[in-house]
Coordinates of C-alpha atoms in Angstrom, one line a residue:
M24 CA -29.9 -32.0 -57.4
A25 CA -32.0 -34.5 -58.9
C26 CA -30.6 -33.4 -61.7
S27 CA -27.0 -33.7 -60.6
Q28 CA -27.5 -37.1 -58.7
V29 CA -29.0 -39.1 -61.7
G30 CA -26.5 -37.4 -64.0
T31 CA -23.2 -38.5 -62.7
I32 CA -24.6 -42.2 -62.0
K33 CA -25.1 -41.7 -66.5
S34 CA -22.1 -39.9 -67.0
V35 CA -20.3 -42.9 -65.1
G36 CA -22.2 -45.0 -67.5
I37 CA -20.7 -43.1 -70.3
F38 CA -17.0 -44.0 -69.1
L39 CA -17.5 -47.3 -68.0
E40 CA -15.5 -48.8 -70.7
D41 CA -12.6 -46.2 -70.2
I42 CA -12.7 -47.0 -66.0
S43 CA -12.5 -49.8 -66.4
L44 CA -9.3 -50.0 -69.3
S45 CA -7.5 -47.5 -66.7
L46 CA -8.0 -48.7 -63.6
G47 CA -8.7 -52.3 -64.3
T48 CA -12.1 -52.7 -62.7
T49 CA -14.8 -54.8 -64.0
S50 CA -18.9 -54.0 -64.3
T51 CA -19.4 -55.8 -60.6
D52 CA -16.8 -53.1 -59.3
I53 CA -18.1 -50.5 -61.4
G54 CA -21.6 -51.9 -60.2
V55 CA -20.6 -51.5 -56.4
S56 CA -19.5 -48.2 -56.6
L57 CA -23.0 -47.0 -57.7
G58 CA -25.0 -49.0 -55.3
L59 CA -22.9 -47.1 -52.6
F60 CA -23.4 -43.6 -54.5
T61 CA -26.6 -44.2 -54.5
A62 CA -26.9 -46.0 -51.1
F63 CA -25.2 -43.1 -49.5
S64 CA -27.7 -40.7 -51.1
Y65 CA -29.6 -42.8 -48.8
F66 CA -28.3 -44.4 -45.6
P67 CA -27.7 -41.3 -43.2
A68 CA -31.1 -40.1 -43.9
P69 CA -31.9 -41.0 -39.9
L70 CA -28.7 -38.7 -38.4
I71 CA -30.0 -36.3 -41.3
V72 CA -33.5 -35.8 -39.3
A73 CA -31.9 -36.3 -36.0
L74 CA -29.3 -32.8 -36.9
Y75 CA -31.9 -31.1 -38.9
R76 CA -33.7 -30.8 -35.8
V77 CA -31.2 -28.5 -35.0
T78 CA -32.8 -25.2 -36.1
S79 CA -28.5 -24.0 -35.8
L80 CA -27.3 -26.6 -37.9
R81 CA -30.3 -26.4 -40.6
R82 CA -28.2 -24.4 -42.8
V83 CA -25.1 -25.4 -42.5
I84 CA -26.6 -29.2 -43.1
L85 CA -27.5 -27.4 -46.7
I86 CA -24.0 -25.8 -48.0
L87 CA -22.2 -28.3 -47.0
G88 CA -24.2 -31.1 -48.6
A89 CA -24.0 -28.8 -51.4
C90 CA -20.1 -29.0 -50.7
L91 CA -19.5 -33.0 -51.0
I92 CA -21.7 -33.4 -54.0
S93 CA -19.3 -31.4 -55.7
L94 CA -15.9 -32.3 -54.1
G95 CA -16.4 -36.2 -53.9
V96 CA -17.4 -36.2 -58.0
T97 CA -14.4 -34.0 -58.6
L98 CA -12.1 -36.3 -56.1
T99 CA -13.8 -39.4 -58.6
A100 CA -11.3 -37.9 -61.6
L101 CA -8.8 -38.2 -59.6
A102 CA -8.9 -42.0 -57.9
T103 CA -6.2 -44.0 -58.9
N104 CA -8.2 -48.1 -58.3
N105 CA -12.3 -48.8 -57.5
V106 CA -11.9 -48.7 -53.8
L107 CA -10.8 -44.7 -53.8
V108 CA -13.5 -44.8 -56.4
A109 CA -16.4 -46.3 -54.0
V110 CA -15.4 -43.6 -51.4
Y111 CA -15.0 -40.8 -53.5
L112 CA -19.2 -41.9 -55.1
S113 CA -19.7 -42.1 -51.9
I114 CA -18.8 -39.0 -50.4
A115 CA -20.9 -37.7 -53.0
G116 CA -24.0 -39.8 -51.9
I117 CA -23.6 -38.3 -48.4
G118 CA -23.8 -34.6 -49.9
N119 CA -27.1 -36.1 -51.8
C120 CA -28.6 -37.3 -49.0
M121 CA -27.8 -33.7 -46.9
L122 CA -29.1 -31.9 -49.4
A123 CA -32.1 -33.6 -50.5
I124 CA -33.0 -34.7 -47.1
S125 CA -32.7 -30.8 -46.0
S126 CA -34.7 -29.1 -48.9
T127 CA -37.6 -32.0 -48.9
L128 CA -38.4 -30.9 -44.4
A129 CA -37.9 -27.0 -45.4
L130 CA -40.9 -27.9 -48.1
D131 CA -42.8 -29.7 -45.8
Q132 CA -42.8 -26.7 -43.8
L133 CA -43.8 -23.9 -46.2
G134 CA -45.9 -25.7 -48.8
S135 CA -49.3 -27.3 -47.9
N136 CA -50.9 -30.3 -48.2
Q137 CA -51.6 -30.3 -52.1
N138 CA -49.1 -28.2 -53.0
F139 CA -46.6 -30.2 -51.6
N140 CA -47.7 -32.9 -54.2
L141 CA -47.3 -30.8 -56.7
L142 CA -43.6 -29.1 -55.4
Y143 CA -42.1 -32.4 -54.4
G144 CA -43.3 -34.0 -57.7
V145 CA -41.5 -30.9 -60.0
G146 CA -38.9 -30.5 -57.6
M147 CA -37.9 -33.9 -58.5
S148 CA -38.6 -33.4 -62.6
G149 CA -35.1 -32.9 -62.4
F150 CA -34.3 -36.2 -63.2
G151 CA -35.4 -36.3 -67.0
L152 CA -32.9 -33.2 -67.2
G153 CA -29.4 -35.2 -65.1
M154 CA -30.4 -38.1 -67.7
V155 CA -30.2 -36.5 -70.9
L156 CA -28.0 -33.1 -70.0
L157 CA -25.2 -34.7 -68.1
P158 CA -24.1 -37.8 -70.3
I159 CA -24.0 -35.7 -73.4
L160 CA -21.5 -33.5 -71.4
A161 CA -19.8 -36.4 -70.5
D162 CA -19.3 -37.4 -74.8
V163 CA -18.5 -34.2 -75.4
L164 CA -16.1 -33.7 -72.8
G165 CA -14.3 -37.3 -72.7
R166 CA -13.7 -36.6 -76.4
A167 CA -11.6 -33.5 -76.0
Y168 CA -10.2 -34.5 -72.1
G169 CA -10.6 -38.4 -71.4
W170 CA -12.3 -39.6 -68.5
R171 CA -10.8 -38.1 -66.2
G172 CA -11.1 -34.8 -67.0
G173 CA -14.8 -34.8 -68.3
I174 CA -16.0 -36.1 -64.4
F175 CA -13.5 -33.6 -62.9
I176 CA -15.5 -30.8 -65.3
L177 CA -18.8 -31.9 -64.4
G178 CA -17.8 -32.3 -61.1
G179 CA -16.6 -28.4 -60.9
L180 CA -20.5 -27.4 -62.7
M181 CA -22.0 -29.0 -59.7
A182 CA -20.7 -25.9 -57.6
N183 CA -23.6 -24.1 -58.8
L184 CA -25.3 -26.1 -56.0
V185 CA -23.7 -24.5 -53.7
P186 CA -25.1 -20.4 -53.9
C187 CA -28.2 -22.3 -54.0
A188 CA -29.3 -24.3 -51.1
M189 CA -27.8 -20.7 -49.5
T190 CA -30.9 -19.6 -51.6
I191 CA -33.1 -22.0 -49.8
Q192 CA -35.4 -20.3 -46.9
V193 CA -34.9 -22.9 -43.4
E194 CA -38.0 -21.7 -41.1
P195 CA -37.7 -23.2 -37.9
A196 CA -39.8 -25.8 -36.5
F197 CA -41.5 -23.4 -34.2
G198 CA -44.0 -26.6 -32.8
Q199 CA -41.0 -28.8 -32.0
D200 CA -38.6 -25.9 -31.0
L201 CA -41.2 -24.5 -27.9
T202 CA -41.9 -28.1 -27.4
T203 CA -38.1 -28.9 -26.6
V204 CA -37.5 -25.9 -24.7
H205 CA -40.7 -26.4 -22.4
R206 CA -39.2 -30.1 -22.0
A207 CA -36.2 -28.3 -20.7
N208 CA -38.2 -25.7 -18.1
I209 CA -39.9 -28.8 -16.9
D210 CA -36.6 -30.8 -16.1
N211 CA -34.6 -27.3 -14.5
F212 CA -38.1 -27.2 -12.7
E213 CA -37.7 -30.9 -11.4
E214 CA -33.9 -30.7 -10.6
S215 CA -35.1 -27.6 -8.3
G216 CA -37.6 -29.3 -6.7
R217 CA -35.7 -32.5 -5.9
S218 CA -32.4 -29.9 -5.2
E219 CA -35.1 -28.1 -2.4
E220 CA -35.9 -31.5 -1.0
R221 CA -32.8 -32.7 -0.6
F222 CA -31.8 -29.3 1.2
C223 CA -35.1 -29.8 3.3
N224 CA -33.4 -33.7 4.3
D225 CA -30.4 -32.3 5.2
R226 CA -31.1 -29.5 7.6
P227 CA -30.9 -31.0 11.1
T228 CA -33.9 -30.9 13.4
E229 CA -34.6 -28.5 16.4
E230 CA -33.4 -31.4 18.5
E231 CA -29.8 -31.9 16.5
E232 CA -29.5 -28.2 16.6
T233 CA -30.0 -28.0 20.5
T234 CA -27.5 -31.4 20.2
L235 CA -24.4 -29.3 18.7
L236 CA -25.1 -26.5 20.2
C237 CA -24.8 -27.7 24.1
P238 CA -20.7 -27.2 24.7
E239 CA -18.9 -30.6 25.6
R240 CA -19.5 -31.5 29.1
S241 CA -22.2 -29.1 29.8
P242 CA -25.6 -30.1 31.5
C243 CA -27.9 -30.7 29.0
T244 CA -25.2 -34.0 28.1
S245 CA -23.2 -36.5 29.6
S246 CA -19.9 -37.7 29.2
Y247 CA -20.6 -41.1 30.7
Q248 CA -22.6 -43.6 28.5
P249 CA -23.5 -47.0 29.3
E250 CA -22.0 -49.9 27.1
H251 CA -25.6 -51.9 26.1
Q252 CA -26.4 -47.6 24.9
L253 CA -23.1 -47.8 22.7
L254 CA -23.9 -51.0 21.4
D255 CA -27.3 -49.6 20.4
D256 CA -26.0 -46.9 18.5
D257 CA -23.8 -49.2 16.7
T258 CA -26.4 -51.4 15.7
S259 CA -28.5 -48.7 14.6
M260 CA -25.8 -46.7 12.5
E261 CA -25.4 -50.2 10.8
S262 CA -29.1 -50.8 10.1
T263 CA -29.2 -46.8 8.8
A264 CA -26.6 -48.0 6.6
V265 CA -28.3 -50.8 5.0
N266 CA -31.2 -49.0 4.9
K267 CA -29.8 -46.4 2.4
I268 CA -28.3 -48.8 0.3
Q269 CA -31.3 -50.9 0.4
K270 CA -32.9 -47.5 -0.8
E271 CA -30.4 -46.2 -3.2
F272 CA -30.9 -49.6 -5.1
Q273 CA -34.8 -49.3 -5.1
E274 CA -34.3 -45.7 -6.4
Q275 CA -31.8 -47.4 -9.1
D276 CA -34.5 -50.1 -10.3
Q277 CA -37.2 -47.5 -10.3
N278 CA -34.9 -45.0 -12.7
S279 CA -34.4 -47.8 -14.8
R280 CA -37.9 -48.7 -15.1
Q281 CA -39.1 -45.4 -15.6
F282 CA -37.0 -45.3 -18.9
L283 CA -38.1 -48.7 -20.4
D284 CA -41.6 -47.5 -19.4
R285 CA -40.9 -44.5 -21.3
I286 CA -39.4 -45.8 -24.3
R287 CA -42.1 -48.3 -24.8
N288 CA -44.3 -45.9 -24.4
S289 CA -42.6 -43.9 -27.1
I290 CA -42.8 -46.9 -29.5
R291 CA -46.4 -47.9 -28.3
R292 CA -47.5 -44.2 -29.8
S293 CA -45.2 -43.9 -32.6
D294 CA -46.9 -44.6 -35.8
F295 CA -44.9 -47.5 -37.0
Y296 CA -46.8 -49.2 -34.1
R297 CA -50.0 -47.9 -34.5
D298 CA -49.9 -48.3 -38.1
P299 CA -48.7 -51.8 -38.9
I300 CA -48.8 -51.0 -43.0
F301 CA -45.6 -48.6 -42.5
N302 CA -43.4 -52.0 -42.1
V303 CA -45.3 -53.9 -45.4
M304 CA -44.3 -50.0 -46.8
F305 CA -40.8 -50.0 -46.5
V306 CA -40.3 -53.8 -47.1
S307 CA -41.6 -52.8 -50.5
E308 CA -39.9 -49.8 -50.4
F309 CA -36.9 -51.8 -50.0
M310 CA -37.6 -54.0 -53.1
F311 CA -38.0 -51.0 -55.1
G312 CA -35.0 -49.4 -54.9
M313 CA -33.7 -52.7 -56.2
L314 CA -35.3 -52.1 -58.9
Y315 CA -34.9 -48.6 -59.7
C316 CA -31.1 -48.3 -59.2
G317 CA -30.9 -51.4 -61.2
W318 CA -32.4 -49.8 -64.7
H319 CA -31.1 -46.6 -63.6
A320 CA -27.6 -47.5 -63.7
F321 CA -26.7 -49.8 -66.4
L322 CA -29.3 -48.5 -69.1
V323 CA -26.8 -46.8 -70.5
P324 CA -23.9 -50.1 -70.3
H325 CA -26.8 -52.3 -71.2
A326 CA -27.2 -50.5 -74.5
I327 CA -23.9 -50.2 -75.5
Q328 CA -23.5 -54.4 -74.4
R329 CA -26.0 -54.7 -77.0
G330 CA -23.6 -52.8 -80.1
Y331 CA -25.7 -49.7 -79.8
S332 CA -23.1 -46.1 -80.6
I333 CA -22.5 -43.5 -78.3
R334 CA -25.1 -41.5 -79.6
A335 CA -27.8 -44.0 -80.7
T336 CA -27.5 -44.7 -76.3
I337 CA -27.3 -40.8 -76.0
S338 CA -30.6 -40.5 -77.8
M339 CA -32.6 -43.4 -75.7
T340 CA -31.1 -41.7 -72.6
L341 CA -33.3 -38.3 -74.0
F342 CA -36.6 -40.6 -74.6
A343 CA -36.0 -41.9 -70.8
S344 CA -35.6 -38.5 -69.3
V345 CA -38.6 -37.4 -71.6
G346 CA -40.2 -40.5 -69.9
N347 CA -38.7 -39.5 -66.9
F348 CA -39.5 -35.9 -66.1
L349 CA -43.1 -36.6 -67.4
G350 CA -43.4 -39.4 -65.0
R351 CA -42.4 -37.1 -62.3
L352 CA -43.8 -34.5 -63.0
L353 CA -47.3 -36.0 -63.4
A354 CA -47.6 -38.1 -60.4
G355 CA -47.4 -35.2 -58.2
A356 CA -49.4 -33.1 -60.0
L357 CA -52.3 -35.9 -60.1
S358 CA -52.2 -37.0 -56.6
D359 CA -54.7 -36.6 -54.6
R360 CA -56.2 -34.0 -57.3
L361 CA -57.6 -35.8 -60.6
A362 CA -57.0 -39.6 -60.0
N363 CA -56.9 -41.9 -57.3
P364 CA -53.5 -42.7 -56.4
I365 CA -54.0 -46.6 -56.1
C366 CA -55.0 -46.8 -59.9
L367 CA -52.0 -44.6 -60.8
Y368 CA -49.6 -47.0 -59.0
L369 CA -51.2 -50.0 -60.0
V370 CA -50.6 -48.5 -64.2
A371 CA -47.4 -47.7 -63.5
A372 CA -46.6 -51.1 -62.3
L373 CA -47.7 -52.8 -64.4
L374 CA -47.0 -51.0 -67.7
N375 CA -43.5 -51.4 -66.5
A376 CA -43.4 -55.1 -65.7
S377 CA -44.8 -54.9 -69.2
A378 CA -42.1 -52.8 -71.1
I379 CA -39.2 -54.6 -68.8
L380 CA -40.2 -57.9 -70.2
C381 CA -40.7 -56.7 -73.8
D382 CA -36.9 -55.3 -73.1
A383 CA -35.8 -58.5 -71.9
F384 CA -37.3 -60.5 -75.7
F385 CA -37.1 -58.3 -78.2
H386 CA -33.5 -56.6 -78.8
H387 CA -34.5 -53.8 -81.4
Y388 CA -33.3 -50.3 -81.4
Y389 CA -36.4 -48.8 -81.6
V390 CA -38.0 -51.3 -79.3
M391 CA -35.3 -50.7 -76.6
L392 CA -36.2 -46.7 -77.2
V393 CA -39.6 -46.9 -76.3
T394 CA -39.2 -49.2 -73.2
A395 CA -36.6 -47.1 -72.0
C396 CA -38.7 -43.9 -72.1
I397 CA -42.0 -46.3 -70.8
S398 CA -39.9 -47.8 -67.8
A399 CA -38.6 -44.4 -66.9
M400 CA -42.7 -42.4 -66.6
C401 CA -43.1 -45.7 -64.7
I402 CA -40.2 -46.0 -62.5
A403 CA -40.1 -42.6 -61.6
G404 CA -44.1 -42.2 -61.0
M405 CA -43.7 -44.6 -58.1
A406 CA -40.1 -43.0 -57.0
V407 CA -42.7 -40.0 -56.4
M408 CA -45.6 -41.8 -55.2
G409 CA -43.9 -43.3 -52.3
P410 CA -43.1 -40.6 -50.1
L411 CA -45.9 -38.9 -50.9
A412 CA -47.5 -42.0 -49.5
V413 CA -45.2 -41.7 -46.1
R414 CA -46.3 -38.3 -45.8
K415 CA -49.9 -39.3 -46.5
R416 CA -50.2 -41.8 -43.7
A417 CA -47.6 -40.9 -40.5
S418 CA -48.6 -38.0 -38.2
P419 CA -47.1 -33.8 -39.0
A420 CA -45.0 -34.4 -35.9
N421 CA -43.5 -37.5 -37.0
F422 CA -43.5 -37.1 -41.0
D423 CA -39.4 -36.4 -40.6
V424 CA -38.6 -39.6 -38.9
A425 CA -40.8 -41.9 -40.4
Y426 CA -39.4 -40.4 -44.7
A427 CA -35.5 -40.8 -43.0
V428 CA -36.4 -44.6 -42.3
N429 CA -38.2 -44.7 -45.7
E430 CA -35.1 -43.6 -47.3
L431 CA -33.1 -46.0 -45.6
F432 CA -35.2 -48.7 -46.5
F433 CA -35.1 -47.6 -50.2
G434 CA -31.0 -47.3 -50.0
S435 CA -30.5 -50.7 -48.8
G436 CA -32.3 -51.7 -51.7
T437 CA -30.6 -48.9 -54.2
F438 CA -27.6 -50.8 -52.7
F439 CA -28.6 -54.2 -53.5
G440 CA -29.6 -53.8 -56.8
G441 CA -26.4 -52.2 -57.7
Y442 CA -24.8 -54.8 -57.1
L443 CA -26.9 -57.8 -58.1
S444 CA -27.1 -55.7 -62.1
G445 CA -23.5 -55.6 -62.0
S446 CA -23.2 -59.6 -61.6
C447 CA -25.8 -59.8 -64.5
L448 CA -24.6 -57.4 -67.0
P449 CA -21.7 -59.6 -68.5
Y450 CA -24.7 -61.8 -69.1
R451 CA -27.0 -60.3 -72.0
N452 CA -30.4 -62.3 -71.3
L453 CA -30.1 -62.2 -67.0
M454 CA -30.1 -58.0 -66.9
G455 CA -33.4 -57.8 -68.5
D456 CA -34.5 -61.2 -67.0
T457 CA -33.6 -60.0 -63.1
A458 CA -35.6 -56.8 -63.3
A459 CA -38.4 -58.4 -65.2
E460 CA -38.4 -60.9 -62.3
L461 CA -38.3 -57.8 -59.6
A462 CA -40.5 -55.9 -61.4
N463 CA -43.2 -58.6 -60.8
Y464 CA -42.2 -59.3 -57.8
I465 CA -43.1 -55.7 -56.6
T466 CA -46.1 -55.1 -58.4
P467 CA -48.9 -56.9 -56.4
H468 CA -47.4 -55.1 -53.1
K469 CA -47.6 -51.2 -52.8
P470 CA -51.6 -50.8 -53.5
Q471 CA -52.4 -51.1 -50.3
L472 CA -50.2 -48.4 -49.1
W473 CA -52.5 -46.0 -50.0
I474 CA -55.1 -47.2 -47.7
E475 CA -56.4 -45.1 -44.9
P476 CA -54.8 -45.9 -41.1
N477 CA -57.6 -47.4 -39.3
L478 CA -55.6 -45.2 -36.0

């Protein structure tokens, strides 16, 4: 999954000139399409988490997500304008989101605390393979079949995710399921209690039964009723109706107050209220998403625009893929084991800012090789440590919700990052300067996210 996600972005970068000539698109249009692809890989995360809590839908979400990835990339080869390219890439992005969220939550249920960090880093290390393998395939297939044939074949190759998704063990969250059943039983019990109470209230009293059993004009009743008694009966009926209406309004007001109280209590019990650092974390993740998508989406077009050949650009992606693989693997292996995550993130952020600044001011191929490798390693490490920080701070019962919100903010940042990078790409120097400014802004914002929450 990780291989196909970043490989799709790099492959579109390889075919950027051919797509622009064929469809008449600009770099900004491609930037919006890639931004939508990356954004929809994270935007639907809250909805996917809500559906994943339904045990019977978990395997369906996994398999459907794998199918949408292949379908979206395949349909991109058939697009006739930039709007269809954006729509089809968005479909592939939704499939990536479904598969990534489901597999991560399944890993969280099956793995222990420290093993989750390592396994998550190993799983995400597929980004490095996708950075170099799929661009090479895209170049070879593009020369033989054109950009449409190359993307079509790549979409077919991504169909191997379907059998892989079928083999994932989806364990039900027994605690959540039992809690749901328990709440349902309580609701049924309360509902039955209310029905019995209504039944008891609706039963006639002994006097009413005696009155009903007495025949008309019998000695127990009298057919003559004075006029003042009839007026009293009418007044009592009106007062009873008024009291009934007032009682209904009071019950509705009480129900609305109880509903608002439940919402207020749920907010106060949430990790977002008890741990305000979560809000800072999400804003910082938004900024990091801008840098992440901007760098990944336009590393290849940036190199081509500087005049390097396709082979030289692929060699650059090879160096970047090595750094990406090492960054994700080391981030998962070293976190909470051999190094302090705060120090790891600080070092990665500073190295990334320095590498991007060097790339912006030194236009030399070998310098770009080194900076691409270092930036890829740092950005990949920070991308892994973000979800690990969320898992460390969130309570076990609310990890899926916190993870979904984190992915939502990250996806929002990737969309704006792709758009800004596409807008700045025609200006050679602004590409590196913008990324460098983003890197310098992000550097001081993340270290506090690993501080233990005071609950």
